Amino acid sequence: MRRGRLGLVFQQFNLIPSLNVEDNLAFQARIAGRHDAAWHGELVGTAGARRSVEALSRTIVRRPTAAVAIGRALATKPLLVLADEPTGNLDEATADDVLALTRDLVKRTGCGFLMVTHSARLARHARPGTSTSAPD
């Protein structure tokens, strides 16, 4: 179930440095046997990675790296994405961009999204009607 129906975004992203952006995005979907070439093409463009497809993931600045990690988690169109501080290492503006990207991709796939964050500011961005617990 984890491989095919859950998407995971780790705080340190856990991308594979020897793979380029495109292959990092496809990695989980290929392992799960759920690679969709059309969706993969959308993720490459949407994750802000199009211009960096040939670059190694370790050479990409943090925003695209976070975007690639989120794109990889959504590559299988999972039922649920679990994200552990995906914006914890980002400045506020970049964190907002990554969260906006995530919301767009989650909406397009229809999956659930559970994010752990220590940022009360980001927690307040949760959709109205959802449960949040944030420090004051």
PDB file of N, CA, C and O in Angstrom, residues 65-106:
ATOM      1  N   THR A  65      14.267  21.730  -5.660  1.00  0.00           N
ATOM      2  CA  THR A  65      14.457  20.461  -4.972  1.00  0.00           C
ATOM      3  C   THR A  65      13.216  20.106  -4.172  1.00  0.00           C
ATOM      4  O   THR A  65      12.743  18.984  -4.214  1.00  0.00           O
ATOM      5  N   ALA A  66      12.649  21.068  -3.450  1.00  0.00           N
ATOM      6  CA  ALA A  66      11.409  20.828  -2.715  1.00  0.00           C
ATOM      7  C   ALA A  66      10.284  20.487  -3.681  1.00  0.00           C
ATOM      8  O   ALA A  66       9.488  19.579  -3.441  1.00  0.00           O
ATOM      9  N   ALA A  67      10.222  21.207  -4.787  1.00  0.00           N
ATOM     10  CA  ALA A  67       9.184  20.948  -5.785  1.00  0.00           C
ATOM     11  C   ALA A  67       9.339  19.559  -6.386  1.00  0.00           C
ATOM     12  O   ALA A  67       8.348  18.862  -6.614  1.00  0.00           O
ATOM     13  N   VAL A  68      10.568  19.141  -6.624  1.00  0.00           N
ATOM     14  CA  VAL A  68      10.804  17.801  -7.177  1.00  0.00           C
ATOM     15  C   VAL A  68      10.384  16.739  -6.163  1.00  0.00           C
ATOM     16  O   VAL A  68       9.752  15.743  -6.521  1.00  0.00           O
ATOM     17  N   ALA A  69      10.693  16.951  -4.884  1.00  0.00           N
ATOM     18  CA  ALA A  69      10.295  15.990  -3.852  1.00  0.00           C
ATOM     19  C   ALA A  69       8.773  15.868  -3.777  1.00  0.00           C
ATOM     20  O   ALA A  69       8.233  14.768  -3.650  1.00  0.00           O
ATOM     21  N   ILE A  70       8.078  16.978  -3.881  1.00  0.00           N
ATOM     22  CA  ILE A  70       6.618  16.962  -3.849  1.00  0.00           C
ATOM     23  C   ILE A  70       6.074  16.313  -5.124  1.00  0.00           C
ATOM     24  O   ILE A  70       5.152  15.502  -5.078  1.00  0.00           O
ATOM     25  N   GLY A  71       6.657  16.662  -6.257  1.00  0.00           N
ATOM     26  CA  GLY A  71       6.245  16.035  -7.510  1.00  0.00           C
ATOM     27  C   GLY A  71       6.434  14.531  -7.484  1.00  0.00           C
ATOM     28  O   GLY A  71       5.580  13.775  -7.936  1.00  0.00           O
ATOM     29  N   ARG A  72       7.563  14.087  -6.925  1.00  0.00           N
ATOM     30  CA  ARG A  72       7.821  12.639  -6.826  1.00  0.00           C
ATOM     31  C   ARG A  72       6.759  11.971  -5.960  1.00  0.00           C
ATOM     32  O   ARG A  72       6.258  10.898  -6.292  1.00  0.00           O
ATOM     33  N   ALA A  73       6.385  12.616  -4.853  1.00  0.00           N
ATOM     34  CA  ALA A  73       5.373  12.041  -3.973  1.00  0.00           C
ATOM     35  C   ALA A  73       4.015  11.925  -4.662  1.00  0.00           C
ATOM     36  O   ALA A  73       3.235  11.026  -4.359  1.00  0.00           O
ATOM     37  N   LEU A  74       3.748  12.822  -5.601  1.00  0.00           N
ATOM     38  CA  LEU A  74       2.454  12.826  -6.294  1.00  0.00           C
ATOM     39  C   LEU A  74       2.483  12.075  -7.626  1.00  0.00           C
ATOM     40  O   LEU A  74       1.461  11.976  -8.302  1.00  0.00           O
ATOM     41  N   ALA A  75       3.626  11.536  -7.995  1.00  0.00           N
ATOM     42  CA  ALA A  75       3.777  10.892  -9.306  1.00  0.00           C
ATOM     43  C   ALA A  75       2.866   9.692  -9.498  1.00  0.00           C
ATOM     44  O   ALA A  75       2.451   9.401 -10.618  1.00  0.00           O
ATOM     45  N   THR A  76       2.532   8.996  -8.425  1.00  0.00           N
ATOM     46  CA  THR A  76       1.657   7.825  -8.545  1.00  0.00           C
ATOM     47  C   THR A  76       0.183   8.181  -8.402  1.00  0.00           C
ATOM     48  O   THR A  76      -0.665   7.304  -8.403  1.00  0.00           O
ATOM     49  N   LYS A  77      -0.103   9.488  -8.242  1.00  0.00           N
ATOM     50  CA  LYS A  77      -1.457   9.953  -7.936  1.00  0.00           C
ATOM     51  C   LYS A  77      -1.985   9.183  -6.720  1.00  0.00           C
ATOM     52  O   LYS A  77      -2.991   8.479  -6.777  1.00  0.00           O
ATOM     53  N   PRO A  78      -1.284   9.335  -5.597  1.00  0.00           N
ATOM     54  CA  PRO A  78      -1.627   8.549  -4.407  1.00  0.00           C
ATOM     55  C   PRO A  78      -2.956   8.976  -3.794  1.00  0.00           C
ATOM     56  O   PRO A  78      -3.504  10.024  -4.134  1.00  0.00           O
ATOM     57  N   LEU A  79      -3.425   8.174  -2.866  1.00  0.00           N
ATOM     58  CA  LEU A  79      -4.628   8.528  -2.121  1.00  0.00           C
ATOM     59  C   LEU A  79      -4.320   9.575  -1.054  1.00  0.00           C
ATOM     60  O   LEU A  79      -5.163  10.399  -0.724  1.00  0.00           O
ATOM     61  N   LEU A  80      -3.087   9.531  -0.523  1.00  0.00           N
ATOM     62  CA  LEU A  80      -2.697  10.417   0.559  1.00  0.00           C
ATOM     63  C   LEU A  80      -1.218  10.747   0.445  1.00  0.00           C
ATOM     64  O   LEU A  80      -0.401   9.857   0.178  1.00  0.00           O
ATOM     65  N   VAL A  81      -0.871  12.017   0.652  1.00  0.00           N
ATOM     66  CA  VAL A  81       0.526  12.449   0.733  1.00  0.00           C
ATOM     67  C   VAL A  81       0.799  12.852   2.176  1.00  0.00           C
ATOM     68  O   VAL A  81       0.053  13.630   2.764  1.00  0.00           O
ATOM     69  N   LEU A  82       1.865  12.275   2.737  1.00  0.00           N
ATOM     70  CA  LEU A  82       2.324  12.617   4.072  1.00  0.00           C
ATOM     71  C   LEU A  82       3.600  13.429   3.924  1.00  0.00           C
ATOM     72  O   LEU A  82       4.555  12.976   3.284  1.00  0.00           O
ATOM     73  N   ALA A  83       3.614  14.624   4.489  1.00  0.00           N
ATOM     74  CA  ALA A  83       4.762  15.518   4.325  1.00  0.00           C
ATOM     75  C   ALA A  83       5.300  15.943   5.686  1.00  0.00           C
ATOM     76  O   ALA A  83       4.577  16.518   6.500  1.00  0.00           O
ATOM     77  N   ASP A  84       6.576  15.662   5.914  1.00  0.00           N
ATOM     78  CA  ASP A  84       7.247  16.011   7.159  1.00  0.00           C
ATOM     79  C   ASP A  84       8.061  17.280   6.954  1.00  0.00           C
ATOM     80  O   ASP A  84       9.133  17.239   6.365  1.00  0.00           O
ATOM     81  N   GLU A  85       7.533  18.408   7.404  1.00  0.00           N
ATOM     82  CA  GLU A  85       8.227  19.694   7.306  1.00  0.00           C
ATOM     83  C   GLU A  85       8.809  19.941   5.913  1.00  0.00           C
ATOM     84  O   GLU A  85       9.996  20.232   5.775  1.00  0.00           O
ATOM     85  N   PRO A  86       8.005  19.843   4.855  1.00  0.00           N
ATOM     86  CA  PRO A  86       8.568  19.992   3.510  1.00  0.00           C
ATOM     87  C   PRO A  86       9.101  21.384   3.216  1.00  0.00           C
ATOM     88  O   PRO A  86       9.872  21.571   2.288  1.00  0.00           O
ATOM     89  N   THR A  87       8.711  22.358   4.030  1.00  0.00           N
ATOM     90  CA  THR A  87       9.185  23.723   3.827  1.00  0.00           C
ATOM     91  C   THR A  87      10.089  24.187   4.962  1.00  0.00           C
ATOM     92  O   THR A  87      10.429  25.359   5.052  1.00  0.00           O
ATOM     93  N   GLY A  88      10.490  23.271   5.826  1.00  0.00           N
ATOM     94  CA  GLY A  88      11.265  23.617   7.011  1.00  0.00           C
ATOM     95  C   GLY A  88      12.605  24.268   6.730  1.00  0.00           C
ATOM     96  O   GLY A  88      13.088  25.064   7.533  1.00  0.00           O
ATOM     97  N   ASN A  89      13.218  23.956   5.604  1.00  0.00           N
ATOM     98  CA  ASN A  89      14.529  24.509   5.269  1.00  0.00           C
ATOM     99  C   ASN A  89      14.450  25.655   4.273  1.00  0.00           C
ATOM    100  O   ASN A  89      15.453  26.031   3.681  1.00  0.00           O
ATOM    101  N   LEU A  90      13.259  26.208   4.086  1.00  0.00           N
ATOM    102  CA  LEU A  90      13.055  27.236   3.062  1.00  0.00           C
ATOM    103  C   LEU A  90      12.735  28.585   3.685  1.00  0.00           C
ATOM    104  O   LEU A  90      12.145  28.657   4.767  1.00  0.00           O
ATOM    105  N   ASP A  91      13.074  29.654   2.985  1.00  0.00           N
ATOM    106  CA  ASP A  91      12.657  30.981   3.436  1.00  0.00           C
ATOM    107  C   ASP A  91      11.154  31.101   3.217  1.00  0.00           C
ATOM    108  O   ASP A  91      10.544  30.302   2.520  1.00  0.00           O
ATOM    109  N   GLU A  92      10.533  32.123   3.827  1.00  0.00           N
ATOM    110  CA  GLU A  92       9.066  32.253   3.798  1.00  0.00           C
ATOM    111  C   GLU A  92       8.496  32.356   2.390  1.00  0.00           C
ATOM    112  O   GLU A  92       7.496  31.721   2.074  1.00  0.00           O
ATOM    113  N   ALA A  93       9.115  33.158   1.536  1.00  0.00           N
ATOM    114  CA  ALA A  93       8.595  33.336   0.174  1.00  0.00           C
ATOM    115  C   ALA A  93       8.660  32.026  -0.595  1.00  0.00           C
ATOM    116  O   ALA A  93       7.700  31.645  -1.286  1.00  0.00           O
ATOM    117  N   THR A  94       9.764  31.317  -0.467  1.00  0.00           N
ATOM    118  CA  THR A  94       9.909  30.039  -1.163  1.00  0.00           C
ATOM    119  C   THR A  94       8.944  29.010  -0.588  1.00  0.00           C
ATOM    120  O   THR A  94       8.324  28.240  -1.326  1.00  0.00           O
ATOM    121  N   ALA A  95       8.783  29.011   0.736  1.00  0.00           N
ATOM    122  CA  ALA A  95       7.838  28.092   1.377  1.00  0.00           C
ATOM    123  C   ALA A  95       6.420  28.338   0.863  1.00  0.00           C
ATOM    124  O   ALA A  95       5.687  27.389   0.586  1.00  0.00           O
ATOM    125  N   ASP A  96       6.056  29.604   0.714  1.00  0.00           N
ATOM    126  CA  ASP A  96       4.727  29.930   0.179  1.00  0.00           C
ATOM    127  C   ASP A  96       4.570  29.421  -1.253  1.00  0.00           C
ATOM    128  O   ASP A  96       3.517  28.883  -1.608  1.00  0.00           O
ATOM    129  N   ASP A  97       5.614  29.570  -2.069  1.00  0.00           N
ATOM    130  CA  ASP A  97       5.571  29.072  -3.453  1.00  0.00           C
ATOM    131  C   ASP A  97       5.404  27.557  -3.476  1.00  0.00           C
ATOM    132  O   ASP A  97       4.609  27.017  -4.250  1.00  0.00           O
ATOM    133  N   VAL A  98       6.165  26.868  -2.632  1.00  0.00           N
ATOM    134  CA  VAL A  98       6.103  25.403  -2.590  1.00  0.00           C
ATOM    135  C   VAL A  98       4.734  24.948  -2.092  1.00  0.00           C
ATOM    136  O   VAL A  98       4.154  24.001  -2.629  1.00  0.00           O
ATOM    137  N   LEU A  99       4.195  25.635  -1.093  1.00  0.00           N
ATOM    138  CA  LEU A  99       2.869  25.272  -0.596  1.00  0.00           C
ATOM    139  C   LEU A  99       1.799  25.504  -1.657  1.00  0.00           C
ATOM    140  O   LEU A  99       0.892  24.680  -1.830  1.00  0.00           O
ATOM    141  N   ALA A 100       1.904  26.594  -2.412  1.00  0.00           N
ATOM    142  CA  ALA A 100       0.952  26.859  -3.500  1.00  0.00           C
ATOM    143  C   ALA A 100       1.045  25.772  -4.570  1.00  0.00           C
ATOM    144  O   ALA A 100       0.016  25.290  -5.066  1.00  0.00           O
ATOM    145  N   LEU A 101       2.260  25.395  -4.929  1.00  0.00           N
ATOM    146  CA  LEU A 101       2.452  24.306  -5.892  1.00  0.00           C
ATOM    147  C   LEU A 101       1.820  23.023  -5.372  1.00  0.00           C
ATOM    148  O   LEU A 101       1.099  22.328  -6.093  1.00  0.00           O
ATOM    149  N   THR A 102       2.064  22.728  -4.108  1.00  0.00           N
ATOM    150  CA  THR A 102       1.534  21.510  -3.505  1.00  0.00           C
ATOM    151  C   THR A 102       0.011  21.515  -3.529  1.00  0.00           C
ATOM    152  O   THR A 102      -0.614  20.519  -3.917  1.00  0.00           O
ATOM    153  N   ARG A 103      -0.583  22.626  -3.151  1.00  0.00           N
ATOM    154  CA  ARG A 103      -2.049  22.712  -3.150  1.00  0.00           C
ATOM    155  C   ARG A 103      -2.615  22.488  -4.549  1.00  0.00           C
ATOM    156  O   ARG A 103      -3.624  21.807  -4.720  1.00  0.00           O
ATOM    157  N   ASP A 104      -1.963  23.067  -5.563  1.00  0.00           N
ATOM    158  CA  ASP A 104      -2.407  22.889  -6.939  1.00  0.00           C
ATOM    159  C   ASP A 104      -2.333  21.423  -7.353  1.00  0.00           C
ATOM    160  O   ASP A 104      -3.293  20.879  -7.904  1.00  0.00           O
ATOM    161  N   LEU A 105      -1.201  20.781  -7.088  1.00  0.00           N
ATOM    162  CA  LEU A 105      -1.034  19.379  -7.493  1.00  0.00           C
ATOM    163  C   LEU A 105      -1.972  18.455  -6.722  1.00  0.00           C
ATOM    164  O   LEU A 105      -2.533  17.515  -7.288  1.00  0.00           O
ATOM    165  N   VAL A 106      -2.157  18.724  -5.433  1.00  0.00           N
ATOM    166  CA  VAL A 106      -3.074  17.911  -4.625  1.00  0.00           C
ATOM    167  C   VAL A 106      -4.500  18.053  -5.159  1.00  0.00           C
ATOM    168  O   VAL A 106      -5.227  17.071  -5.298  1.00  0.00           O
TER     169      VAL A 106
END
